[in-house]
Coordinates of C-alpha atoms in Angstrom, one line a residue:
M1 CA -17.7 -35.4 44.9
N2 CA -20.0 -32.0 44.9
S3 CA -22.2 -31.6 41.3
N4 CA -20.4 -28.2 40.9
A5 CA -17.0 -30.1 41.3
R6 CA -18.3 -32.8 38.9
S7 CA -19.3 -30.2 36.1
L8 CA -15.9 -28.7 36.3
T9 CA -14.2 -31.9 35.6
F10 CA -16.5 -32.8 33.1
V11 CA -16.0 -29.4 31.1
L12 CA -12.6 -29.6 31.1
L13 CA -12.4 -33.7 29.9
A14 CA -14.9 -32.0 26.9
C15 CA -12.2 -29.5 26.4
V16 CA -9.2 -31.6 26.3
S17 CA -10.8 -33.9 23.8
L18 CA -12.3 -31.2 21.6
I19 CA -8.7 -29.8 21.5
G20 CA -7.3 -32.6 20.7
G21 CA -9.9 -33.3 18.1
C22 CA -8.5 -30.3 16.7
V23 CA -4.8 -31.9 15.7
T24 CA -4.4 -33.2 12.3
Q25 CA -1.4 -35.1 10.5
P26 CA -0.3 -33.9 7.6
K27 CA -1.4 -36.8 4.4
S28 CA 2.0 -36.7 3.3
A29 CA 5.5 -35.4 4.2
P30 CA 5.9 -31.6 3.0
S31 CA 8.0 -30.7 0.5
E32 CA 11.4 -29.2 0.6
P33 CA 10.9 -25.2 0.8
L34 CA 12.0 -23.2 -2.1
Q35 CA 14.5 -21.0 -1.3
N36 CA 14.7 -17.5 -2.5
I37 CA 15.1 -16.5 -5.9
L38 CA 17.7 -13.8 -6.6
A39 CA 18.1 -12.6 -10.0
A40 CA 19.2 -9.5 -12.2
T41 CA 16.9 -8.1 -14.9
E42 CA 16.2 -4.8 -16.4
D43 CA 12.5 -6.4 -17.4
L44 CA 9.6 -6.7 -14.9
S45 CA 8.4 -9.5 -17.5
M46 CA 10.9 -12.0 -16.6
V47 CA 9.9 -11.5 -12.6
A48 CA 6.2 -12.0 -14.3
D49 CA 6.8 -15.4 -15.8
E50 CA 9.0 -16.7 -13.4
A51 CA 6.2 -16.1 -10.3
L52 CA 3.6 -16.9 -12.4
Q53 CA 5.4 -20.6 -13.3
L54 CA 5.9 -21.2 -9.3
A55 CA 2.4 -20.6 -8.9
D56 CA 1.8 -22.8 -11.5
R57 CA 3.9 -26.2 -9.7
L58 CA 3.3 -24.3 -6.0
G59 CA 0.0 -23.3 -6.4
R60 CA -0.4 -19.4 -6.1
E61 CA -1.0 -18.9 -2.3
Q62 CA 2.6 -20.5 -1.8
V63 CA 4.1 -17.9 -4.2
L64 CA 5.2 -14.4 -2.6
V65 CA 6.9 -11.5 -4.6
V66 CA 8.3 -8.4 -3.3
F67 CA 9.9 -5.4 -5.3
D68 CA 11.4 -2.3 -3.8
I69 CA 10.0 1.0 -5.1
D70 CA 13.1 2.8 -5.8
N71 CA 14.6 1.9 -9.5
T72 CA 12.8 -1.0 -9.8
L73 CA 8.8 0.2 -10.0
L74 CA 9.4 3.7 -10.0
A75 CA 12.5 6.4 -10.9
M76 CA 13.1 9.8 -9.7
E77 CA 12.3 11.6 -13.3
Q78 CA 15.3 13.2 -12.5
G79 CA 18.8 12.6 -10.8
L80 CA 18.7 14.4 -7.9
G81 CA 17.4 13.0 -5.1
S82 CA 17.6 9.5 -6.9
D83 CA 18.8 6.3 -5.4
Q84 CA 22.2 7.2 -7.3
W85 CA 22.0 10.2 -5.7
Y86 CA 21.9 9.2 -2.7
Y87 CA 24.9 6.7 -2.8
W88 CA 26.6 9.4 -4.4
Q89 CA 26.7 11.3 -1.6
R90 CA 27.5 9.2 1.0
D91 CA 30.6 7.9 -0.8
L92 CA 31.5 11.9 -0.9
A93 CA 30.7 12.1 2.7
A94 CA 33.0 9.0 3.5
S95 CA 35.8 10.4 1.4
D96 CA 35.6 14.1 1.5
P97 CA 33.2 15.1 4.4
C98 CA 34.5 19.2 3.7
S99 CA 33.2 18.7 0.2
G100 CA 30.8 22.1 -1.3
M101 CA 28.8 19.5 -3.0
L102 CA 27.9 17.9 0.2
V103 CA 24.0 18.1 1.7
D104 CA 23.5 18.0 4.8
D105 CA 20.8 15.6 6.2
R106 CA 20.9 13.6 3.0
L107 CA 17.6 11.3 4.2
K108 CA 15.6 14.3 5.1
V109 CA 16.3 16.0 1.7
Q110 CA 16.1 12.9 0.0
G111 CA 12.2 12.7 1.7
A112 CA 11.0 16.0 0.5
L113 CA 12.5 15.8 -2.8
F114 CA 10.6 12.0 -2.9
F115 CA 7.4 14.3 -2.0
A116 CA 7.7 17.3 -4.2
S117 CA 9.1 15.3 -7.4
A118 CA 7.5 13.2 -10.0
M119 CA 8.0 9.7 -10.5
R120 CA 7.8 7.4 -13.8
P121 CA 7.2 3.8 -14.3
T122 CA 10.8 1.9 -14.5
Q123 CA 9.2 0.1 -17.6
P124 CA 6.6 1.5 -20.2
D125 CA 4.1 -1.5 -19.0
A126 CA 5.4 -2.0 -15.6
A127 CA 1.8 -2.3 -14.8
A128 CA 0.5 -4.8 -16.9
Q129 CA 4.1 -6.9 -15.6
L130 CA 2.7 -6.6 -12.1
Q131 CA -1.0 -7.2 -13.3
R132 CA -0.1 -10.6 -14.6

């Protein structure tokens, strides 16, 4: 075996040894993963309380809270362009496609209204609840 072949063999064996040494076995069996929690509430403090309890029990890095913005964190100042308006338009299009109250291309219209309209927090302490 020439020196290049021996060097290559040594490098390959060293790589295999290093890679094999990186594999670790868990010290204990992983716990059963927590399933999604689905609940309805009008108060963000309930969500914050539940998330903090889970973080205490499982560790902060194991808890992910996801919020929808529309009517969860922020709401339109007026009804025009709101989620309720969108669903009313959708249902109207299905039941009476020729209605004079129907808006063409409602997603574009809703997007323009979102851009042009002010929004408000859904509850006065929403920001404080999210920071907890």
